[in-house]
XYZ file of C-alpha atoms in Angstrom:
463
model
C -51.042 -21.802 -11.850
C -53.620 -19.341 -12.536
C -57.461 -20.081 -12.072
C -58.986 -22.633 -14.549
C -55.369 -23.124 -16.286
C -53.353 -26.286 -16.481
C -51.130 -27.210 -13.211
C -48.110 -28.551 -15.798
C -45.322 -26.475 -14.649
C -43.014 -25.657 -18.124
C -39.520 -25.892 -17.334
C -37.868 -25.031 -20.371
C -40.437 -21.519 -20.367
C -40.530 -21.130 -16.346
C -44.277 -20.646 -16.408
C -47.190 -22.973 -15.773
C -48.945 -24.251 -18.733
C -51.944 -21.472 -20.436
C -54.473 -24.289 -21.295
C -57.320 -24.844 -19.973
C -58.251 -28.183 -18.671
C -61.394 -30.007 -18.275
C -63.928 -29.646 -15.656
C -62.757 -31.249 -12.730
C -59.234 -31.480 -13.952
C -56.315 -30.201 -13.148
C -54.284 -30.725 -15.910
C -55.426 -29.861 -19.735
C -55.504 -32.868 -22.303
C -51.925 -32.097 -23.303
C -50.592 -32.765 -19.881
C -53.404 -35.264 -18.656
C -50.604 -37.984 -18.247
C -49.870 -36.128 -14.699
C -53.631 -36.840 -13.122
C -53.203 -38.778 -10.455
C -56.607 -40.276 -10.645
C -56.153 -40.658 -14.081
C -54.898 -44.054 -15.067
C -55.234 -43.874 -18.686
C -52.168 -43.479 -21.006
C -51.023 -41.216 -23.577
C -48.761 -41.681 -26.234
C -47.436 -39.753 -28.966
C -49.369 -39.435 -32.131
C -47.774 -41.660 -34.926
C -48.488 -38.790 -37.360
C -46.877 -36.365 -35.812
C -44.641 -36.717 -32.180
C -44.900 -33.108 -31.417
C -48.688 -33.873 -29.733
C -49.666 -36.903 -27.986
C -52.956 -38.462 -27.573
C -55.025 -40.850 -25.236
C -54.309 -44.267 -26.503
C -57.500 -45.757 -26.069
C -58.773 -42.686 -28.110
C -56.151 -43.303 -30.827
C -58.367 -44.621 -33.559
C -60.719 -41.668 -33.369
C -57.759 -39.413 -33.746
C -55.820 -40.394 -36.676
C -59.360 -39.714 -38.586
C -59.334 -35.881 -37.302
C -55.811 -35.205 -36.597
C -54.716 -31.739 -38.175
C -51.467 -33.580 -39.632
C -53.063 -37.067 -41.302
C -52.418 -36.540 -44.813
C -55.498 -34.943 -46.530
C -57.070 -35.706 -50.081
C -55.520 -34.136 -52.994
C -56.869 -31.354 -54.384
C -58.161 -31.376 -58.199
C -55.200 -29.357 -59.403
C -52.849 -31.740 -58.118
C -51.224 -34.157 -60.954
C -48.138 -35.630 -59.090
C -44.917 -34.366 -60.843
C -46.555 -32.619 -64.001
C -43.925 -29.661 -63.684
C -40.688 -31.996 -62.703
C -39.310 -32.263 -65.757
C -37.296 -35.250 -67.291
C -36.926 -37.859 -64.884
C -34.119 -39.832 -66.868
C -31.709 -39.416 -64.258
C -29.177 -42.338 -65.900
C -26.870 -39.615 -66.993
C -26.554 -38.400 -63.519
C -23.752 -39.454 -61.419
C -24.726 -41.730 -58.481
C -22.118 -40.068 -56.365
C -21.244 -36.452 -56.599
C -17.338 -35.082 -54.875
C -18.315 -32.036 -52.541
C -16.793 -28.800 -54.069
C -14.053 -28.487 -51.320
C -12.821 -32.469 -52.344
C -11.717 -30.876 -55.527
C -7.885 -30.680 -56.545
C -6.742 -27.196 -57.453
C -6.338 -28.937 -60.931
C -9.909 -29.932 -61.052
C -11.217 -26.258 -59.884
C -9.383 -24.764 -62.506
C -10.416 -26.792 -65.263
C -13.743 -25.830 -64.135
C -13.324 -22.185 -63.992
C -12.061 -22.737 -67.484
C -15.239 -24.475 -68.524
C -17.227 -22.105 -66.991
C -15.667 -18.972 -68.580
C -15.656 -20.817 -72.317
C -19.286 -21.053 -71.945
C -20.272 -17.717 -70.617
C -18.210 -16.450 -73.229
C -20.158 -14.140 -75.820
C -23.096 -13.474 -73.188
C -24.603 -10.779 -71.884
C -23.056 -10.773 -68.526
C -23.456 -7.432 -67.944
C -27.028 -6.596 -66.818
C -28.996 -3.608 -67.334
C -30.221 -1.604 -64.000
C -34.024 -0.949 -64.108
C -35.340 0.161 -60.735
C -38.263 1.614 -60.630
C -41.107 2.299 -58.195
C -44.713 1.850 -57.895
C -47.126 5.272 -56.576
C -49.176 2.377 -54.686
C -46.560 1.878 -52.557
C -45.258 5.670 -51.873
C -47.446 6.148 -49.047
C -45.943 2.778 -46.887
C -42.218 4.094 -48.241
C -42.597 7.597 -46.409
C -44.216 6.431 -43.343
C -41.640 6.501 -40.438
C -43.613 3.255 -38.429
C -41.959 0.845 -40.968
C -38.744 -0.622 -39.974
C -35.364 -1.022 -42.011
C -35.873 -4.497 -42.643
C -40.032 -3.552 -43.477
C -38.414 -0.814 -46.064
C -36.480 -2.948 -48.056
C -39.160 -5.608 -48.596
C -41.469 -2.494 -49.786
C -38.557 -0.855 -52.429
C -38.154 -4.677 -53.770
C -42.220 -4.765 -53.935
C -42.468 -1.283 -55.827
C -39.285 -2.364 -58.062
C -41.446 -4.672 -59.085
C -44.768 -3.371 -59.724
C -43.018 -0.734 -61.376
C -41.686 -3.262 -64.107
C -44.621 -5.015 -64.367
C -46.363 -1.699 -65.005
C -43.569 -1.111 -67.729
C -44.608 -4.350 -69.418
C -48.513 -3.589 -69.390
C -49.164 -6.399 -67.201
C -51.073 -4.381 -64.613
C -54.524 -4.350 -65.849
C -58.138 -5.930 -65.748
C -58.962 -9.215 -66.810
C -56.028 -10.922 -65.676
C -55.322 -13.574 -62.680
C -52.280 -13.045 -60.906
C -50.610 -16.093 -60.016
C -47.673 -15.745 -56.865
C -45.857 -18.751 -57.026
C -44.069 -19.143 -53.246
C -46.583 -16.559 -52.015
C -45.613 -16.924 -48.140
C -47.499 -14.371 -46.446
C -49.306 -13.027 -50.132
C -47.858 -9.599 -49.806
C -46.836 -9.352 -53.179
C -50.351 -9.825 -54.312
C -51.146 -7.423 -51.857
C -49.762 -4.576 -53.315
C -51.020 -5.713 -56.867
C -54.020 -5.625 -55.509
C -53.813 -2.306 -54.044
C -51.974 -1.008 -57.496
C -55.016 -2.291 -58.864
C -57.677 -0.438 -56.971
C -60.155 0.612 -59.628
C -59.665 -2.069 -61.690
C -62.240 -4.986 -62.591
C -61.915 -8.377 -63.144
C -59.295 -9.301 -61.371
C -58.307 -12.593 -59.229
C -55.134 -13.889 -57.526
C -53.938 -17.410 -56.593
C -51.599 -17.596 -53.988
C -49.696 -20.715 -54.586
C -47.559 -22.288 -51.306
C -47.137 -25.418 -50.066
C -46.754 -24.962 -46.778
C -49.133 -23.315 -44.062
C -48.718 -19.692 -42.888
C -48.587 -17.442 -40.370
C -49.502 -14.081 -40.531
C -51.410 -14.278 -43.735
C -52.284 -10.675 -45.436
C -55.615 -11.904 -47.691
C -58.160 -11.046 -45.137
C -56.792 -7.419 -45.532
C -58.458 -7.823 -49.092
C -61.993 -5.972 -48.910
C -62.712 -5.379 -52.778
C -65.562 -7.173 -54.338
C -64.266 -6.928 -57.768
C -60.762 -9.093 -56.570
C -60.791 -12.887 -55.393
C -58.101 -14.461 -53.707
C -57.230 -17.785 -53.591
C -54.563 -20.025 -51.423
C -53.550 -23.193 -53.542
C -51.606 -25.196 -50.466
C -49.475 -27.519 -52.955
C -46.452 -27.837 -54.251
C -45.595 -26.029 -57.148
C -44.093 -29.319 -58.794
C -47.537 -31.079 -58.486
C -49.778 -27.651 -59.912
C -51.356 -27.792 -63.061
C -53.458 -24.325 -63.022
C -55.559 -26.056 -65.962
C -57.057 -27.724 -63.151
C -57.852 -24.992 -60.806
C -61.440 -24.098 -60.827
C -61.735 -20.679 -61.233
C -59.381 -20.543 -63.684
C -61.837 -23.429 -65.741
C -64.367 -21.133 -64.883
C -62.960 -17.898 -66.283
C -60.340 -17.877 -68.906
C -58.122 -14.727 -67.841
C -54.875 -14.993 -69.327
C -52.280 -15.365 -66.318
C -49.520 -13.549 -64.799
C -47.133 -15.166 -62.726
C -45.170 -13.326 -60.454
C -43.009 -14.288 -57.417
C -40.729 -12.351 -54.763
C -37.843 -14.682 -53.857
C -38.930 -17.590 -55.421
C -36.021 -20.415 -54.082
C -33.515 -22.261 -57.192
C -35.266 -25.114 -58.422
C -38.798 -23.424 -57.374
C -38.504 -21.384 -60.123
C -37.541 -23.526 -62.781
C -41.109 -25.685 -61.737
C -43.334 -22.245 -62.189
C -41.538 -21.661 -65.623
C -42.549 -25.232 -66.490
C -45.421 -24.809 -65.342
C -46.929 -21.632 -66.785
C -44.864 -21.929 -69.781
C -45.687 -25.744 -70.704
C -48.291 -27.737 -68.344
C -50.907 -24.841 -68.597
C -49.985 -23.850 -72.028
C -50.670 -27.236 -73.496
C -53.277 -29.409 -71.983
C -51.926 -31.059 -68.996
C -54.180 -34.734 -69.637
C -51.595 -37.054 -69.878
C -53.746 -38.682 -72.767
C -53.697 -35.736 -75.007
C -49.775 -35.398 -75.543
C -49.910 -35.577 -79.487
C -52.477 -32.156 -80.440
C -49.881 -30.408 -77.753
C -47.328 -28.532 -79.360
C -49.946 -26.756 -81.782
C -52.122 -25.449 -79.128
C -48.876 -24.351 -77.666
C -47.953 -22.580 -80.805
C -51.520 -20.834 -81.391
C -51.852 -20.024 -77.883
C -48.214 -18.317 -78.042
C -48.393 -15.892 -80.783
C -52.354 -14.599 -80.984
C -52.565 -11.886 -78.164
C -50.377 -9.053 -77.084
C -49.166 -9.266 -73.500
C -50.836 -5.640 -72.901
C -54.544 -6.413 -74.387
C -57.165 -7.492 -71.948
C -58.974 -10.755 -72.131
C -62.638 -8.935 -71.179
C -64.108 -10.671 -75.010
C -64.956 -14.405 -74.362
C -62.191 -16.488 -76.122
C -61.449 -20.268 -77.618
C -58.860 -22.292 -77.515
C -57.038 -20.595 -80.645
C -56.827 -16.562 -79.569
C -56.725 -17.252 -75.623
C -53.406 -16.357 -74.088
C -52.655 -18.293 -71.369
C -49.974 -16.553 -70.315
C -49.571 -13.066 -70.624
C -46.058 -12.340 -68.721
C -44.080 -13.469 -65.982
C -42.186 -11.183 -63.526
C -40.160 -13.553 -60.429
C -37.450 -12.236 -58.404
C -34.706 -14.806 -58.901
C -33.351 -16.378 -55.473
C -30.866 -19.071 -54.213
C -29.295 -20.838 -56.802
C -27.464 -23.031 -54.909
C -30.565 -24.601 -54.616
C -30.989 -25.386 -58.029
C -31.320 -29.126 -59.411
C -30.592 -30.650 -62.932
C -34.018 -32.737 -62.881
C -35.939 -29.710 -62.760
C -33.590 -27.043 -64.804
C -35.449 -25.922 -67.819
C -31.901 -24.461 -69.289
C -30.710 -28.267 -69.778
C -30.945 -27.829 -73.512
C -28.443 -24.716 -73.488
C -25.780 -26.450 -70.855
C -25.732 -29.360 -73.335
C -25.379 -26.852 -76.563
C -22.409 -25.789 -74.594
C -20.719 -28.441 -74.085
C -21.805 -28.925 -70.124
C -23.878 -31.735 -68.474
C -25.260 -32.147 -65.118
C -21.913 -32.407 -63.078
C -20.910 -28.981 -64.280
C -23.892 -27.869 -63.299
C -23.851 -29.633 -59.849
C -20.585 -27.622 -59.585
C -21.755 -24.600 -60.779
C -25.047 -24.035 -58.686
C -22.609 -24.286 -55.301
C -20.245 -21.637 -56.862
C -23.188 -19.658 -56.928
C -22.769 -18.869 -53.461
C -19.628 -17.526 -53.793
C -21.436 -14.468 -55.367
C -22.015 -13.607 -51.731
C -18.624 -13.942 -50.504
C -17.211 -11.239 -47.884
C -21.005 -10.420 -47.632
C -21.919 -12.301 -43.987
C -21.121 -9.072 -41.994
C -23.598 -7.358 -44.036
C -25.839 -10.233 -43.624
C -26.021 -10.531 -40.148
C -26.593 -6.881 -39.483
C -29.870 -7.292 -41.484
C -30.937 -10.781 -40.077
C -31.022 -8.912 -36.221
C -33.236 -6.370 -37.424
C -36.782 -6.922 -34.966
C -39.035 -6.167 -38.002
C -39.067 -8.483 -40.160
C -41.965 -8.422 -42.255
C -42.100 -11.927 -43.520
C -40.930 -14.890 -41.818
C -41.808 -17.514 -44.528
C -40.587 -15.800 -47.730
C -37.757 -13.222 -46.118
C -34.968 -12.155 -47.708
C -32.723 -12.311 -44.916
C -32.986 -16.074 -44.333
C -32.431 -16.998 -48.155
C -29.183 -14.296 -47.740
C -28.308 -16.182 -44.893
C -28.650 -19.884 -46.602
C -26.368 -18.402 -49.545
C -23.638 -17.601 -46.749
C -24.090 -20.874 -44.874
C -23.612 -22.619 -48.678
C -20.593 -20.202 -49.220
C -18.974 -21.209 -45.969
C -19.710 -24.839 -46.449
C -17.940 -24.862 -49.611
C -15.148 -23.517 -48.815
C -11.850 -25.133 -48.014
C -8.154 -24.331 -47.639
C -7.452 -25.142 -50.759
C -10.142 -22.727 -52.508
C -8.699 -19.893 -50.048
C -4.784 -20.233 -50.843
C -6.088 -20.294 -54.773
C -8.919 -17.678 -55.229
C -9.251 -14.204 -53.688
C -12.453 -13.004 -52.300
C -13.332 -10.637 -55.216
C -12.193 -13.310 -57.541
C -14.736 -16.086 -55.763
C -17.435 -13.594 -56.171
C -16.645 -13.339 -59.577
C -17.382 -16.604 -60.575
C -20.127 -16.586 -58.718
C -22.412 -14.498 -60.177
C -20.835 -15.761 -63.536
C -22.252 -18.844 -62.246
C -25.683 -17.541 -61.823
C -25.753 -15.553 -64.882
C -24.974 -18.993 -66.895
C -28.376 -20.692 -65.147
C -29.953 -17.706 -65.910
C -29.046 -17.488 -69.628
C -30.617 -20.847 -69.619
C -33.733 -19.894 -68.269
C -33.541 -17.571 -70.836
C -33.198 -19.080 -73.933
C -36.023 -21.969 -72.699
C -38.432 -18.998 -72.091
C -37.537 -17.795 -76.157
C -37.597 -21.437 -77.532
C -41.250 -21.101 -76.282
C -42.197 -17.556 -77.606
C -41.508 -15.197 -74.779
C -39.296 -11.982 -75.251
C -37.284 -12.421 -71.902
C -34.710 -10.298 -70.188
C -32.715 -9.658 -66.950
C -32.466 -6.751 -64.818
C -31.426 -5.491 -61.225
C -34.543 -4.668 -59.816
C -32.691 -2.839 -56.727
C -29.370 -2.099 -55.189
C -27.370 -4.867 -53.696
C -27.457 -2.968 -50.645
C -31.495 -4.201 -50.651
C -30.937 -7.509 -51.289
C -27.554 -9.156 -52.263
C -30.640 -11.014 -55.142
C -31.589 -8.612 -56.956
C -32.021 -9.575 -60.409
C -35.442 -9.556 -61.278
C -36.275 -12.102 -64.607
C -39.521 -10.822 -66.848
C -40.954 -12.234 -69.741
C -43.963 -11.640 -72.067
C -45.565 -13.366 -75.180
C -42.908 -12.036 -78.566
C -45.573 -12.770 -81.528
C -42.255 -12.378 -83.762
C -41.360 -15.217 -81.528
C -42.800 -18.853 -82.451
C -42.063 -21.460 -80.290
C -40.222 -24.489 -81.248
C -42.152 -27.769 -81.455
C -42.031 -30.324 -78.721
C -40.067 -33.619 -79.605
C-alpha cells in the first residue's frame, strides 16, 4: 500500500484500499476487522449492508447513518398525487402477454383498433430550436450521445417559447430532474430575465448535479428529494412565499411518473391539497383555471380568484410500459370506451413493441463514452423499452405479427394512453396537444405533450 493508506488489499479491483486509516492503524475503519490487535467486531449496518460498523458503536450509528430514514419534509403528504386507490376492479392475477392464445391477442388488437378509431393518430412534427443552446450545438467537444440530449433540450425550449411560457415571474418546476439540465438551459434561455425560480423535483440522490453552475442572483434553485407521488407544491415554501404561477416541465419523465405530475399540477396544487377542505375545491379549481392567460406575467400581487397556478406544462413523454392503472389520469376515457384496467395492463406492454427491430440502433447509442446524464438518459429508458419488447415476446406473437405490424400497434398503443392524458388535461381547462419534438433517429420517444390554461375551456366539476 501506499504511505498513510489502508493495507486491505481489493481483490475484485487489484489495488490496495485508498482510505486512510487512523493513527496508528493500519487498516481504515472500513477494513478495521483485519487489525490484528484489534479484537473488536464489525458487523454490517442493519440499514444498509453495503457498510459495516463497529458493533459496540452500533447505537451511535443508526442516529447518524447517511441511510436511516430522515424526517419528512413539509411538502410531503403521503399519496396526495396517487390517484384512486379502489383497486377491487383490478384483477388479483394478471396472464403475462406471451401466455395469451392467438385468439385472445387478436381480440385485443380488435379492441384496441375500435377504440383508437376516430383519433388523431397522426401527429403533427414541431421541432424547433432554442438560440440559447446554438452555441453548445456547434461546438465540436460535445459528443454524439451529448448532441442529442442538447437538440431534445432546444426542441423543447423552442416550444415552450412558442407557447409564451418563457418569461419572468414564473417558477419552473422539472419533475424527474436527474442531473437539472433541463432547468439549466431555461435558465440560461432566461438570462436577462427577473423573477425567476426553479424546483428540481427527484427522489433519488445525484451525481453530477449542474445547479452550482447557476451564478444569477435574480434565479433560485431548489432540489425537492421526494417522490413525485407524495409532492404537494402548495406546501413548498417558496412557492407559499411567492405566488408565481408554475410551469412544469420534464425531459423523459418515466410512464406512471407522468401521470403523478399531471395530478399533481393539474389537481393537488390547483385545489387546496388539506385533506379537510375537499368541499370549496372544485370552485377554486374553476376560478383559478380560466382568469389568466398562459403568456401574462404574475409580477401584480394576486388572490386566490385571478392567481394561475399553473400556467403550462411541457414533459417529454417516456416509457409507457411503465405505466399503471392506479395512477392513469386517462381512466375516465378507457372506461368511455369501453376498456378497463386489463386492457390497459395489456396495452402499456404492447407499447414496447413500438420499438421493435430498433435494439441494433439501441445498442450503438448505449456504447457511446459520453453520456451526459446517467440518471435521466435516454439511452437506458430506450434500452428498458427493448428489454420489455423482448420479454414479451413469444413464438406465438412471432409466427402471428410481423415486425412492422408489432410496431404498429405499438405506438397505437401509446397514442391511446396519450389521448387519455389528453382529454383529462381538457376536462380540467387546458388546451393540450401532441407533437414530435425530434426525429426518431434522436430518440425512438419523441413525442413531446404541452398544455396551457384554454379560458374557452372550463373545467368540469369534481364528483
Amino acid at each position: 500500500p501506499g504511505p498513510g493508506r489502508c493495507a486491505h488489499f481489493v481483490l475484485r479491483k487489484r489495488r490496495f484500499c485508498r482510505m486512510i486509516p487512523a493513527p496508528g492503524r493500519r487498516f481504515c475503519g472500513e477494513h478495521g476487522h483485519e487489525e490484528e490487535q484489534n479484537d473488536r467486531k464489525r458487523i454490517p449496518c442493519p440499514l444498509d449492508p453495503k457498510h459495516t460498523v463497529y458493533e459496540d458503536q452500533l447505537q451511535k450509528h443508526l442516529k447518524k447513518c447517511n441511510s436511516r430514514e430522515k424526517p419528512k419534509p413539509v411538502y410531503f403528504v403521503q399519496d396526495i398525487n396517487a390517484g384512486s386507490k379502489d383497486v377491487a376492479e383490478i384483477p388479483e392475477k394478471q396472464v403475462p402477454l406471451s401466455s395469451l392464445s392467438i385468439e385472445e391477442l387478436q381480440n385485443l388488437i380488435t379492441k384496441l383498433k375500435k377504440a383508437s378509431n376516430g383519433l388523431e393518430l397522426h401527429l403533427k412534427e414541431q421541432i424547433l430550436s432554442h438560440q440559447a443552446l446554438q452555441e453548445a450545438l456547434s461546438d465540436p467537444k460535445n459528443g454524439e450521445s451529448a448532441f442529442k440530449h442538447l437538440k431534445q433540450q432546444a426542441s423543447i425550449l423552442g416550444n415552450m417559447e412558442k407557447l409564451h411560457l418563457l418569461g419572468p415571474g414564473r417558477c419552473f418546476v422539472e419533475f424527474g430532474a436527474g442531473r437539472g439540465k433541463l432547468s439549466h438551459w431555461v435558465d440560461v434561455a432566461l438570462e436577462n430575465v427577473e423573477s425567476v425560480q426553479f424546483l428540481l423535483v427527484e427522489r433519488a440522490t445525484t451525481r453530477f448535479k449542474v445547479d452550482g453552475k447557476h451564478k444569477r442572483r435574480d434565479s433560485i434553485f431548489e432540489r425537492l428529494q421526494v417522490d413525485i407521488q407524495h409532492l404537494c407544491l402548495n406546501k413548498v415554501p417558496i412557492l407559499e412565499k411567492k405566488k408565481l404561477p408554475v410551469v412544469g416541465i420534464g425531459k423523459h419523465l418515466c410512464g406512471a411518473a407522468t401521470d403523478l405530475a399531471l395530478r399533481c399540477l393539474v389537481e393537488s396544487y390547483t385545489t387546496c391539497c388539506d385533506g379537510e377542505d375537499e368541499e370549496p375545491a372544485p370552485k377554486r379549481c374553476r376560478a383559478a383555471q380560466t382568469e389568466v392567460a398562459p403568456h401574462k406575467s404574475a409580477s401584480n400581487e394576486s388572490t386566490t380568484e385571478d392567481h394561475k397556478p399553473v400556467a403550462g406544462i411541457v414533459i417529454a413523454l417516456c416509457c409507457h410500459h411503465k405505466c399503471d392503472w392506479t395512477h392513469y389520469v386517462g381512466r375516465e376515457f378507457f372506461k368511455s370506451v369501453g376498456l378497463g384496467p386489463l386492457e390497459f395492463h395489456y396495452f402499456q406492454r404492447m407499447s414496447s413493441w413500438a420499438t421493435c427491430g430498433m435494439q441494433e440502433t439501441t445498442s450503438k447509442a448505449s456504447t457511446s463514452e459520453d453520456s451526459e446524464d446517467q440518471t435521466n438518459d435516454t439511452e437506458e429508458h430506450e434500452q428498458s423499452l427493448s428489454r420489455t419488447a423482448q420479454q414479451d415476446s413469444s413464438d406465438t406473437l412471432q409466427g402471428t405479427l410481423s415486425v412492422e405490424e408489432r410496431k404498429e400497434i405499438g405506438c397505437l398503443c401509446k397514442r391511446l394512453i396519450d389521448h387519455g392524458r389528453i382529454e383529462y388535461l381538457q376536462q380540467h381547462g387546458y388546451k393540450a396537444a401532441l407533437q414530435y419534438y425530434t426525429e426518431s433517429a434522436v430518440s425512438l420517444e419523441n413525442v413531446l405533450l404541452t398544455a396551457v390554461p384554454n379560458p374557452s375551456l372550463k373545467p368540469e366539476p369534481t364528483i
